[in-house]
Coordinates of C-alpha atoms in Angstrom, one line a residue:
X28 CA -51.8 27.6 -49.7
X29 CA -50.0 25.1 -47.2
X30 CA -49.6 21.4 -47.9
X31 CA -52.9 19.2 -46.8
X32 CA -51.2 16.9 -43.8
X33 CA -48.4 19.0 -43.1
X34 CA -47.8 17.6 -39.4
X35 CA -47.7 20.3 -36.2
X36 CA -43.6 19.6 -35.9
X37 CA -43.1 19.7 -40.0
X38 CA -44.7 23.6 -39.8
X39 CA -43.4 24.0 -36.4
X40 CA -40.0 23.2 -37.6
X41 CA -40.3 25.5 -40.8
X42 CA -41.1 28.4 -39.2
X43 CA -38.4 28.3 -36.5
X44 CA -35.8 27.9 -39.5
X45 CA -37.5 31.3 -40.8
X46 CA -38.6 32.9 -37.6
X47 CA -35.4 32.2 -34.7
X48 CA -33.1 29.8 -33.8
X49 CA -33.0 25.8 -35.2
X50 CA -35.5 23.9 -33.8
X51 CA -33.2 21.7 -31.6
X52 CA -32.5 25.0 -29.5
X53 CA -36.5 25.9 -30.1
X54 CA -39.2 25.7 -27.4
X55 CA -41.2 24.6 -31.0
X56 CA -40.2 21.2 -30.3
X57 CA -41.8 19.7 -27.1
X58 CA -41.0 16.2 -25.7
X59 CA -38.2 15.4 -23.9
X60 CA -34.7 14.8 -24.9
X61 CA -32.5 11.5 -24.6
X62 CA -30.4 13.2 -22.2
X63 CA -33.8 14.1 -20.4
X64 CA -35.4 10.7 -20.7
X65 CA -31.8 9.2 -19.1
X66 CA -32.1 11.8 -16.1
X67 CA -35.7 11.4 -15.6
X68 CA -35.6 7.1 -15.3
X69 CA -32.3 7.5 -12.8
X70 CA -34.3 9.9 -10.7
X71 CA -37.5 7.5 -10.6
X72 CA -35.2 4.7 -10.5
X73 CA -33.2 6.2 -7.4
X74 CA -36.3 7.2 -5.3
X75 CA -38.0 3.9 -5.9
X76 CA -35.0 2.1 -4.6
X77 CA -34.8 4.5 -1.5
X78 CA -38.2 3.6 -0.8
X79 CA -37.8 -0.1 -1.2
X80 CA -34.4 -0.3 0.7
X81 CA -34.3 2.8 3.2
X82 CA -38.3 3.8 3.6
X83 CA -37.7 5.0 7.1
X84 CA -34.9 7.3 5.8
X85 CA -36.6 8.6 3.0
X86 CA -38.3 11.3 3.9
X87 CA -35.8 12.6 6.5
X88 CA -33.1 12.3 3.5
X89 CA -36.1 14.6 1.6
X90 CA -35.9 17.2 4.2
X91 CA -32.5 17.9 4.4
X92 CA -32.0 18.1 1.0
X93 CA -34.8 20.4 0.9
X94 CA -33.1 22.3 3.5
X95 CA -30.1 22.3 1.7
X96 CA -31.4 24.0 -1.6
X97 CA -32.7 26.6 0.0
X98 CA -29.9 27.5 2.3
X99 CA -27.9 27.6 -0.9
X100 CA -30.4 29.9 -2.2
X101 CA -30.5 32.0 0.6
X102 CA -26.3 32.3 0.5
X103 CA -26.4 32.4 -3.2
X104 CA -28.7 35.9 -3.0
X105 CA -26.4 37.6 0.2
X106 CA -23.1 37.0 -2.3
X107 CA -25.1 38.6 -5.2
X108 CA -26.3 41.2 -2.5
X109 CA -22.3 42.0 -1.9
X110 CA -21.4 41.6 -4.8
X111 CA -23.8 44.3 -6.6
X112 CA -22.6 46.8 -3.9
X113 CA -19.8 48.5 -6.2
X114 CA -21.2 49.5 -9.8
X115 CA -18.6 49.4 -12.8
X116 CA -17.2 53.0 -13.3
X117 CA -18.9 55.3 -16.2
X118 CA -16.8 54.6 -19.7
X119 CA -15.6 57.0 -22.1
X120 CA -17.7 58.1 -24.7
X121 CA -16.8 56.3 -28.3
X122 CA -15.1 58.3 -30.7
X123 CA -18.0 57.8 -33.3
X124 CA -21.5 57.2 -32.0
X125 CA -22.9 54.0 -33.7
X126 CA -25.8 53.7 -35.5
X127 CA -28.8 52.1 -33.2
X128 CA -31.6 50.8 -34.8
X129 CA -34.4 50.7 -31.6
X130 CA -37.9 47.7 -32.0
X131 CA -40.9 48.7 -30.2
X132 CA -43.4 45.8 -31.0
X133 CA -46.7 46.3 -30.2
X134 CA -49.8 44.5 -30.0
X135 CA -53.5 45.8 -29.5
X136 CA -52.3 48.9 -28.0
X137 CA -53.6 51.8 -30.1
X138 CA -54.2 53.8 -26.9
X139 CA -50.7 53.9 -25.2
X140 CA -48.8 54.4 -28.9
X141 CA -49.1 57.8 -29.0
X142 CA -47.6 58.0 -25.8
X143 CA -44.7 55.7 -26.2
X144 CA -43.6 58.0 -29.4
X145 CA -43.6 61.0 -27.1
X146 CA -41.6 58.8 -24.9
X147 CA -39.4 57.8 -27.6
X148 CA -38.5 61.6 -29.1
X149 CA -37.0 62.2 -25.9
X150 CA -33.8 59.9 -26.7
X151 CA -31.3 61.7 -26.3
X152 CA -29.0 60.3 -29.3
X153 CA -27.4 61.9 -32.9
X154 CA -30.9 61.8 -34.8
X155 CA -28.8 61.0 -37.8
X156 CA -27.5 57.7 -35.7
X157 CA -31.1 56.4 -35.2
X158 CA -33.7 54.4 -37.0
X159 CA -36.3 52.9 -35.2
X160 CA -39.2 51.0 -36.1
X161 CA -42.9 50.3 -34.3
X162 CA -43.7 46.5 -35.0
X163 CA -47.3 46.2 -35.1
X164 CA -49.3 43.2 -36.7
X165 CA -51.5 43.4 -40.0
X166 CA -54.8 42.3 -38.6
X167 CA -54.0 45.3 -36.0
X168 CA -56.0 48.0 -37.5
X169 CA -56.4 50.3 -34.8
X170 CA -52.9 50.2 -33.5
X171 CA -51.5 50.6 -36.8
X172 CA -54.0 53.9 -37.6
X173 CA -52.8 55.6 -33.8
X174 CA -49.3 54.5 -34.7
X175 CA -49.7 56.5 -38.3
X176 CA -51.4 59.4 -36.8
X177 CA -48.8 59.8 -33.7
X178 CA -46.3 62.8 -34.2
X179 CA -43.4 60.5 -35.4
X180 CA -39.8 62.0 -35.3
X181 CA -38.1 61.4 -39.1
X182 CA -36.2 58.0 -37.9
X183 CA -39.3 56.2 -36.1
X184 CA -41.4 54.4 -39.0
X185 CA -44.0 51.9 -39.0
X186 CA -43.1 48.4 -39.6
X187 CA -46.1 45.7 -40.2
X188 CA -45.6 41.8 -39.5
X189 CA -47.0 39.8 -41.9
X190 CA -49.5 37.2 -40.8
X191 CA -47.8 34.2 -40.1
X192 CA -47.4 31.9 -36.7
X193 CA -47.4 32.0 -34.2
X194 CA -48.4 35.5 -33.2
X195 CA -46.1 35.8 -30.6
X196 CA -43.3 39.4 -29.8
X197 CA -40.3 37.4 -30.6
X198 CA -41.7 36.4 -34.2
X199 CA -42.5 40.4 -34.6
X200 CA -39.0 41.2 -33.4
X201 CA -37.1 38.6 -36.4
X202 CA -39.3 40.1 -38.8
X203 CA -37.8 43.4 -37.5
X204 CA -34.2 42.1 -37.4
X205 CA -34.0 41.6 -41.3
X206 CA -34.8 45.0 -41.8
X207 CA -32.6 46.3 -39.2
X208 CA -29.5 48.7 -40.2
X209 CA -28.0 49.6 -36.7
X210 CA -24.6 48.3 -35.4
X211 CA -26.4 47.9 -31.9
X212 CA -30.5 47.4 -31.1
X213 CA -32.5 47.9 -28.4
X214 CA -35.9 46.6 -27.8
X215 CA -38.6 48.0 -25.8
X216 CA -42.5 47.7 -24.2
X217 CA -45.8 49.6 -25.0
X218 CA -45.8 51.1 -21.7
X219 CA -41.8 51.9 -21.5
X220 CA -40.0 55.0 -20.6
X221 CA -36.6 55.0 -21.2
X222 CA -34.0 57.6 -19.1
X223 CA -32.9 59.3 -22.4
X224 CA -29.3 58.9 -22.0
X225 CA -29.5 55.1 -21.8
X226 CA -28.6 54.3 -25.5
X227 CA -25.5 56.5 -25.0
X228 CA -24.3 54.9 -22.3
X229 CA -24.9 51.4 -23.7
X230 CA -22.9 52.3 -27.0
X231 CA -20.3 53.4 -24.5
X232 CA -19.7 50.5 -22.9
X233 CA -20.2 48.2 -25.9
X234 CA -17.5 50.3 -27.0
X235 CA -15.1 50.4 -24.0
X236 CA -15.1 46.2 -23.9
X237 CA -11.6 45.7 -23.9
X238 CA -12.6 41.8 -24.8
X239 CA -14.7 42.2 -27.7
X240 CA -17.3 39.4 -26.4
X241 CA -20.4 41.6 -24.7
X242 CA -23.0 40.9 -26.7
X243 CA -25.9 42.5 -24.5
X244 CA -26.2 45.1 -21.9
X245 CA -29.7 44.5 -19.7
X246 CA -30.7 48.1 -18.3
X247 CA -32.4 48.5 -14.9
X248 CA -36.7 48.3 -14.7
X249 CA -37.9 50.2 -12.2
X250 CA -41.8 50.1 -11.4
X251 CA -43.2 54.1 -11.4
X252 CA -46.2 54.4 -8.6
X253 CA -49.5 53.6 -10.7
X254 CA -52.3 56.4 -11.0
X255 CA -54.6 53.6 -10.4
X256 CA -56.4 52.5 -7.0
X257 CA -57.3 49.2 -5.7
X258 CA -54.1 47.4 -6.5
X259 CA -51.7 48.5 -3.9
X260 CA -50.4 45.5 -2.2
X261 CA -49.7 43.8 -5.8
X262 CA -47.9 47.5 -6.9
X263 CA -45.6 47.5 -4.1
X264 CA -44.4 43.8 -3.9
X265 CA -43.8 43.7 -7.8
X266 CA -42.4 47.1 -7.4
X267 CA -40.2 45.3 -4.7
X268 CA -39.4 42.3 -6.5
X269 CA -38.6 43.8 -9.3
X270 CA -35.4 46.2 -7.2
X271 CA -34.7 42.8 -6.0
X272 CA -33.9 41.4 -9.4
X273 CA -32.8 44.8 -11.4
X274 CA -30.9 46.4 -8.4
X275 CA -29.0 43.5 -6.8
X276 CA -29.6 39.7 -8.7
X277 CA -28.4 40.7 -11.9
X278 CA -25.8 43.4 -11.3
X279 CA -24.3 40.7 -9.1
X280 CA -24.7 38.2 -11.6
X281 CA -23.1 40.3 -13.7
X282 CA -19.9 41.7 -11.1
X283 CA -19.0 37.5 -10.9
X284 CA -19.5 36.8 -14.8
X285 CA -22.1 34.8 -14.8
X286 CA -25.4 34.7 -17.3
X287 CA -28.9 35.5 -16.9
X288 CA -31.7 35.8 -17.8
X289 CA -32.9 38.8 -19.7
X290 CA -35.8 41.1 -19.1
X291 CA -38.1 41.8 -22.0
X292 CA -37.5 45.1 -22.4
X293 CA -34.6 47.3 -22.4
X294 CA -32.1 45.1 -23.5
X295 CA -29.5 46.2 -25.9
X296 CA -27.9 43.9 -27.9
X297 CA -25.3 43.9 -30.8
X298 CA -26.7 43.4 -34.1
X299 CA -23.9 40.9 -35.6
X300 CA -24.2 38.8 -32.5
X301 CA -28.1 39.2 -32.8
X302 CA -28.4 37.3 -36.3
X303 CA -25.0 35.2 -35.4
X304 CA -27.5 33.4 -32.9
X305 CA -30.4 33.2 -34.4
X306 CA -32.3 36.3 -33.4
X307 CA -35.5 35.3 -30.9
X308 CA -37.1 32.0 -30.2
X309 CA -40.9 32.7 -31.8
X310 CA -41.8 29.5 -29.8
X311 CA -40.8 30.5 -26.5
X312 CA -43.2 32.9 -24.0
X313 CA -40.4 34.5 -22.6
X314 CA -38.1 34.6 -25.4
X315 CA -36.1 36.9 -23.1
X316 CA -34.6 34.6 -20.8
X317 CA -33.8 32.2 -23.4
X318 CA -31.8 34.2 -24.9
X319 CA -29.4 35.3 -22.8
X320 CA -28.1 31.6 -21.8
X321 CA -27.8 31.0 -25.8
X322 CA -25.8 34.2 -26.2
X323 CA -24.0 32.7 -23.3
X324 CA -23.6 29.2 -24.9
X325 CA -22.2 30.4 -27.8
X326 CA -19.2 32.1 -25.7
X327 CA -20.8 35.8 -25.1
X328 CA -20.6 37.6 -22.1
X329 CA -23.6 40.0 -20.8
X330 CA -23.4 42.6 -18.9
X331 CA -25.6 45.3 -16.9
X332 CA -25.9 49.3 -17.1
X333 CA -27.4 52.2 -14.6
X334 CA -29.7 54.3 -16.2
X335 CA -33.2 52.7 -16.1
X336 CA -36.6 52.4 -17.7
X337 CA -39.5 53.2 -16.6
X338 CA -42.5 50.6 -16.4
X339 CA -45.9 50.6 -14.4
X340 CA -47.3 47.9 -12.3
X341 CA -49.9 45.2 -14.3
X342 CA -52.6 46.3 -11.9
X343 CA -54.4 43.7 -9.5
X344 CA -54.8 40.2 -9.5
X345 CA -56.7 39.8 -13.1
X346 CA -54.0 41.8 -14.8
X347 CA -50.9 40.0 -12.7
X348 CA -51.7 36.1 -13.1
X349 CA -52.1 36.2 -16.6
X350 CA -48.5 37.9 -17.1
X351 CA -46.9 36.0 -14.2
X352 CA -48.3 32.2 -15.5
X353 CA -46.9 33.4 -18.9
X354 CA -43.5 34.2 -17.5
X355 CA -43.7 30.9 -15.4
X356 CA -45.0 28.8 -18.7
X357 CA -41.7 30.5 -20.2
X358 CA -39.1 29.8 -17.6
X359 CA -40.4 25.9 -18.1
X360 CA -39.7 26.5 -22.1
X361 CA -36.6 27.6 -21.4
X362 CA -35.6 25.2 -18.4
X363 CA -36.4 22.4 -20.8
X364 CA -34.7 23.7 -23.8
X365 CA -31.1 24.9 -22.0
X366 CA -31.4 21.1 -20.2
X367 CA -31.7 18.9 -23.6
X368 CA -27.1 19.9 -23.9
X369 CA -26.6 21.2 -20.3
X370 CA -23.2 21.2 -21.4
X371 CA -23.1 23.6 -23.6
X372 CA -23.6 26.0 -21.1
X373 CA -20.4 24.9 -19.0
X374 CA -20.5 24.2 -15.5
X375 CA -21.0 28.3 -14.4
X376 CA -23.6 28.4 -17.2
X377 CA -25.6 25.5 -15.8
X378 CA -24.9 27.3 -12.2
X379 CA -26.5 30.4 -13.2
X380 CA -29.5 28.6 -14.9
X381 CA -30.0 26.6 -11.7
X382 CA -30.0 29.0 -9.3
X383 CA -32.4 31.6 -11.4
X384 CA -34.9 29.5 -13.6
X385 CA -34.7 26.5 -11.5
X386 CA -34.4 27.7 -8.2
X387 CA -37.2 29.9 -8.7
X388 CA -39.5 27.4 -10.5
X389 CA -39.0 25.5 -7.5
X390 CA -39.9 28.3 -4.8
X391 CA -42.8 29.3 -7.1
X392 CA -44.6 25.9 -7.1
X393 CA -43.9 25.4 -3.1
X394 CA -44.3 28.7 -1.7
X395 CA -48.2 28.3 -1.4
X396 CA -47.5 24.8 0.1
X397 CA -45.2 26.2 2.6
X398 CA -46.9 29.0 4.1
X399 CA -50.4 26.5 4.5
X400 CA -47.4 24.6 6.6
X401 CA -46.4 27.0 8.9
X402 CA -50.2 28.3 9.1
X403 CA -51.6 24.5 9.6
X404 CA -48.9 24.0 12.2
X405 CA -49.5 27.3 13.9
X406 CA -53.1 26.9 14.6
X407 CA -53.2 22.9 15.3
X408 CA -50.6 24.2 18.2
X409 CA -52.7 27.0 19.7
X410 CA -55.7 25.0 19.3
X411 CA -54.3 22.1 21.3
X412 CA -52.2 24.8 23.9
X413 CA -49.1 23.5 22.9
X414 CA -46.0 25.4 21.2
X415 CA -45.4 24.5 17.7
X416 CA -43.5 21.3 17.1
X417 CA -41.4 22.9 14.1
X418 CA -38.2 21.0 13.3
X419 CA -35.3 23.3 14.1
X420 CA -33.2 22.9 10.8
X421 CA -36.4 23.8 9.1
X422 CA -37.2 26.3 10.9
X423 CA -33.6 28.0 10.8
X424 CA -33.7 27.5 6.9
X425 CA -37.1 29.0 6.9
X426 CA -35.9 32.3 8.4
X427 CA -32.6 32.5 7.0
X428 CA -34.4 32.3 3.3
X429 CA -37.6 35.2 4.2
X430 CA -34.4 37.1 6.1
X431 CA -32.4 37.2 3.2
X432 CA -35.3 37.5 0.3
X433 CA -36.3 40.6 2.8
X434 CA -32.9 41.7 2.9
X435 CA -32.5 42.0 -1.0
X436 CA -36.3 43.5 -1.5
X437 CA -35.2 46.4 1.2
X438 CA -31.6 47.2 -0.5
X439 CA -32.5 47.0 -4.0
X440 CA -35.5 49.3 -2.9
X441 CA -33.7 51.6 -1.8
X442 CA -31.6 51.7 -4.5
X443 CA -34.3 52.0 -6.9
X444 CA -35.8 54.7 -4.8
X445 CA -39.4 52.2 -4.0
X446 CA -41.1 52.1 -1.3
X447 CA -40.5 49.4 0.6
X448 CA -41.6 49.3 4.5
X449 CA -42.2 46.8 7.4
X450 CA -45.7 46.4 6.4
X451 CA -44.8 45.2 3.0
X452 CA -42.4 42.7 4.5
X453 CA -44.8 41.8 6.6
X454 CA -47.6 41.0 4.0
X455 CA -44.5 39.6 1.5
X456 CA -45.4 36.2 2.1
X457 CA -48.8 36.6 1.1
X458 CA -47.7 37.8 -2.7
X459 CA -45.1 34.9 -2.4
X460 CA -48.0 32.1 -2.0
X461 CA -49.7 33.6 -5.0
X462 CA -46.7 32.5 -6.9
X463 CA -48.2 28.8 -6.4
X464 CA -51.6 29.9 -8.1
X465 CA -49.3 31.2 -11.2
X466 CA -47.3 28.3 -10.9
X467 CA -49.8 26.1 -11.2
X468 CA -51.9 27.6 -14.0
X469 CA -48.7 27.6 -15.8
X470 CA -47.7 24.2 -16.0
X471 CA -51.2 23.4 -17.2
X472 CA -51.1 26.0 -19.8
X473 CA -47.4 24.4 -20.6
X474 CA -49.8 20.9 -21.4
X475 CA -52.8 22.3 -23.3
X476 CA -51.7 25.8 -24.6
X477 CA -47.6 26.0 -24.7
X478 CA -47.3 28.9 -27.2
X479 CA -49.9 31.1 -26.6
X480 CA -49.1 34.8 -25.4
X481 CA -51.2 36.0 -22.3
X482 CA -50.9 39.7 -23.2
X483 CA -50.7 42.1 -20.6
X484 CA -53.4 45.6 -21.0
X485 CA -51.8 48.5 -20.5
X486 CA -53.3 52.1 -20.4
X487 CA -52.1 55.6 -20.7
X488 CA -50.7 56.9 -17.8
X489 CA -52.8 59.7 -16.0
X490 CA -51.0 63.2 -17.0
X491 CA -49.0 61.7 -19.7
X492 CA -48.1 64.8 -21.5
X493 CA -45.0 66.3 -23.2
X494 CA -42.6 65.9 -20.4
X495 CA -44.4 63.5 -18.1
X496 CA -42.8 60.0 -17.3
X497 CA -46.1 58.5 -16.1
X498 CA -46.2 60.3 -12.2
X499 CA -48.3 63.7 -12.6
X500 CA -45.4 66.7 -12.4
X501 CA -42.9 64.4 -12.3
X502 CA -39.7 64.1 -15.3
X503 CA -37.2 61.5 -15.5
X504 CA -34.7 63.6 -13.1
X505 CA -37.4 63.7 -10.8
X506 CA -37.6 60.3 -10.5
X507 CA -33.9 59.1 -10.7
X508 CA -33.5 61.8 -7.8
X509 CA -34.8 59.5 -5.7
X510 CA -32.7 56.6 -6.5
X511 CA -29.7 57.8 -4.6
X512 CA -27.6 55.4 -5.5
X513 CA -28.0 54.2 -9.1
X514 CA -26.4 51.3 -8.7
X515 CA -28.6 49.1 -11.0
X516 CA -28.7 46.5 -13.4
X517 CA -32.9 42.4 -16.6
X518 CA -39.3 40.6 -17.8
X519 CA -38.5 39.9 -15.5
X520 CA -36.9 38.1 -15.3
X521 CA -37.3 34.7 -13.5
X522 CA -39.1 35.1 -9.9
X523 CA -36.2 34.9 -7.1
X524 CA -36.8 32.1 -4.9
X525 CA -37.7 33.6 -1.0
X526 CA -37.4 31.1 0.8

C-alpha cells in the first residue's frame, strides 16, 4: 500500500527511476529550470527595455526578426530537400543475423490485434532470430483475450504490464525492455504494416557502421489510402505531411548528421544503447522525439533506412485533434526538457532541436493567426477598392515559406508514391491553420493534464486478409511499386513549420 502524503514529485520521481530515464532528464518533473528562469527574465527584461527606450522600433525590429526565422526555415527545408536527394547505398548482409526482439504495445485494441499478428508473421527474418512480444495492459481484458486467441507464430507471446503509473506506451515499452533478449529491437503501432524485409535491412546496416556509434535507424511511414469516406481532405494533407517529414526532413537530417526526432513507430534501436540510456521517458507524450536527442546527447548517431511501414490516416477532425494536441503537448515536454542543459546537446544538437521542435511549435501556434492576416487584409482591401497594403519583405517571406513547404509536400510525395495535386496545395493552408486549434488545446492540456495519453481509435482495415496490407487487392509490392524512388527515411514526428 503506498505511503499516506507521499507528494506528486516524491512518486513521480520513484517511478521515473523504475520506469525511464532520471528525473532531471524526465518530463515527470515540471517547472522550469535555473538555466530557464535566467533565459526567461533576460528576455522579459530585453523587451521591456525596448519598449521603454526604442517603442517606435519595436515592433518593426518584431517583424524582421519574424521574417528572419522563417526565411531560415524555409532555406533550412530546400538544403534538407537536396540533401535527401541521394539515398545511402544498400549494405552487405551480416555474416550472422542477430537476434531481434520486436514490442508491439497495445492499448484497447482487441479488434485490430488479430490483424497486426497476421501483419507480423509476414517478417521476413530467421524465425529462430526472433522473439517478439505484444504489450498489453492488465485491466485490458478484451485485448488481452483477441491477443490470446490470434494465430500467434512460436516467437510472438503475450506480455501483460502490470498496473502501475502512469498508463502511458513508453511505461509499457520499459516493462518490455527488462524482458527483452534481442541484440537489436524494434517497436511498432496497432495499425502498422511493416515491408517484411525491413528488420533485415536494419540489422544490415547496424552491422555495416564502420563507427560503432548508430544507435537507431528510423524507417519511412507512409499513409496507405483509408477505406473510409468523409475524411479526405485531412487523409491527403497528413498523407502529404507525412512524405514531407519521412521522404525528405529526416533523410536529410540524417545525409548532414544531424538528430531528430523519432517517429513512434518503426524505429529500430540497439538493445545495449537502449538500457545504456535509460530506455523511454513514461512521463513524456511523445516519448519518441525525446528520445532521439538523448541518444544524441549521450554521443550516438541516428540514422534513416528505405523500406517503409505502413500506417492509415486518424480519420477526420475528431480522430486528428486529439492525436495532433498530444503530439504538440509532447513536443513542449520535450522542448522544455532538452532546454534545462542545452549544452549537452552541442551546438548542431541544439540546431537540430531548433529548427524541428521549435520551429514547428512556433509555426503551429501562428499559422491560424497568419492566414486570418492575409484573409483580414484581403477583404478590408477589396471592400474599400484598394490593393492590399502588404509589406513587401513579408510578403516575399510569406511565399518563399508556402513555396518551399509546397515544394517538400510534392517531392516527398512522389517519392512516397501519395497523391499530392494542385488542389491539395491549394487547400494546404487550410490543414496548416488547424495546427493553431491543436496548438492551442495543447498547451492547455500541458497546464491541466501534462501526462495524459489522447489515444488514437483505430479499426481493421476493409479486406484485411492473409495478404492484404490494408488497400483491397493490394500487397506490399503493390504498394512500394508506386513509390519509384524509395528514397525514404521518423510519430511523427514534429509538424514542419510551412511558412
Amino acid at each position: 500500500m503506498e505511503q499516506v502524503g507521499i507528494s506528486a514529485l516524491e512518486r513521480r520521481r520513484r517511478d521515473a527511476v523504475r520506469y525511464g530515464p532520471a528525473l532531471e532528464q524526465s518530463a515527470a518533473m515540471r517547472g522550469l529550470a535555473p538555466v530557464q528562469v535566467v533565459a526567461v527574465i533576460v528576455a522579459v527584461a530585453a523587451s521591456a527595455l525596448a519598449l521603454w527606450f526604442y517603442p517606435a522600433s519595436l515592433a518593426d525590429g518584431l517583424v524582421v526578426a519574424a521574417a528572419g526565422g522563417f526565411l531560415a526555415v524555409a532555406v533550412w527545408r530546400i538544403v534538407l530537400i537536396l540533401a535527401s536527394a541521394r539515398p545511402a547505398p544498400a549494405p552487405p548482409p551480416p555474416a550472422v543475423w542477430p537476434r531481434y526482439t520486436l514490442l508491439a504495445a497495445l492499448y484497447d485494441e482487441a479488434e485490430i490485434v488479430g490483424q497486426l499478428v497476421e501483419r507480423l508473421s509476414r517478417i521476413d527474418y530467421p524465425p529462430d532470430r526472433l522473439q517478439g512480444f505484444l504489450v498489453l495492459e492488465a485491466h485490458d481484458h478484451d485485448t488481452i483475450g483477441a491477443a490470446l486467441a490470434a494465430p500467434r507464430p512460436d516467437w510472438l507471446d503475450v506480455l501483460v504490464t502490470p498496473p502501475g503509473r502512469p498508463q502511458t506506451k513508453p511505461r509499457a515499452l520499459n516493462f518490455a525492455l527488462t524482458h527483452a533478449t534481442g541484440e537489436l529491437l524494434t517497436v511498432y503501432d496497432a495499425e502498422d504494416a511493416p515491408d517484411p524485409g525491413q528488420l533485415r535491412e536494419a540489422a544490415a546496416r547496424f552491422a555495416d557502421d564502420p563507427g560503432g556509434r548508430l544507435a537507431c535507424l528510423q524507417a519511412p511511414l507512409r499513409i496507405r489510402p483509408a477505406s473510409r469516406a468523409g475524411s479526405g481532405f485531412i487523409d491527403r494533407q497528413f498523407a502529404a505531411e507525412y512524405a514531407s517529414l519521412f521522404e525528405t526532413i529526416l533523410p536529410g537530417m540524417a545525409r548532414l548528421g544531424l538528430p531528430f526526432p523519432l517517429g513512434g513507430t518503426s524505429n529500430h534501436f540497439r538493445v545495449d544503447v537502449l538500457r545504456e540510456v535509460g530506455g523511454w521517458d513514461a512521463w513524456n507524450v511523445t516519448e519518441d522525439a525525446d528520445l532521439g536527442f538523448r541518444l544524441w546527447s549521450r554521443g550516438w548517431r541516428l540514422g534513416v533506412m528505405t523500406r517503409p511501414t505502413w500506417e492509415t490516416p486518424p480519420g477526420g477532425l475528431a480522430h486528428w485533434l486529439p492525436q495532433r494536441t498530444r503530439w504538440l503537448k509532447g513536443y513542449l515536454q520535450t522542448w522544455g526538457v532538452h532546454t534545462r542543459e542545452p549544452w549537452r546537446l552541442g551546438w548542431r544538437g541544439a540546431l537540430a532541436l531548433l529548427m524541428t521542435l521549435g520551429a514547428g511549435l512556433v509555426s503551429a501556434a501562428i499559422h491560424g493567426l497568419t492566414l486570418a492576416w492575409v484573409a483580414a487584409t484581403v477583404l478590408v482591401s477589396a471592400m474599400a477598392g484598394l490593393p492590399p497594403e502588404t509589406p513587401v519583405l513579408a510578403l516575399c517571406v510569406l511565399t518563399l515559406g508556402t513555396a518551399s513547404a509546397w515544394l517538400s509536400c510534392a517531392i516527398g510525395a512522389r517519392r512516397a508514391g501519395a497523391p499530392y495535386k494542385v488542389g491539395d496545395m491549394l487547400r494546404a493552408p487550410a490543414y496548416w491553420a488547424l495546427l493553431s486549434l491543436a496548438f492551442a488545446h495543447a498547451a492547455w492540456r500541458l497546464v491541466l493534464d501534462p501526462f495524459a495519453w489522447d489515444k488514437t481509435p483505430h479499426s481493421r482495415d476493409a479486406g484485411s486478409g492473409p495478404e492484404s496490407s490494408g488497400v483491397p487487392g493490394e500487397t506490399h509490392d503493390t504498394l512500394d511499386a508506386t513509390a519509384p524512388l524509395r528514397l525514404s527515411a521518423g510519430h511523427a514526428a514534429a509538424p514542419q513549420p510551412v511558412a
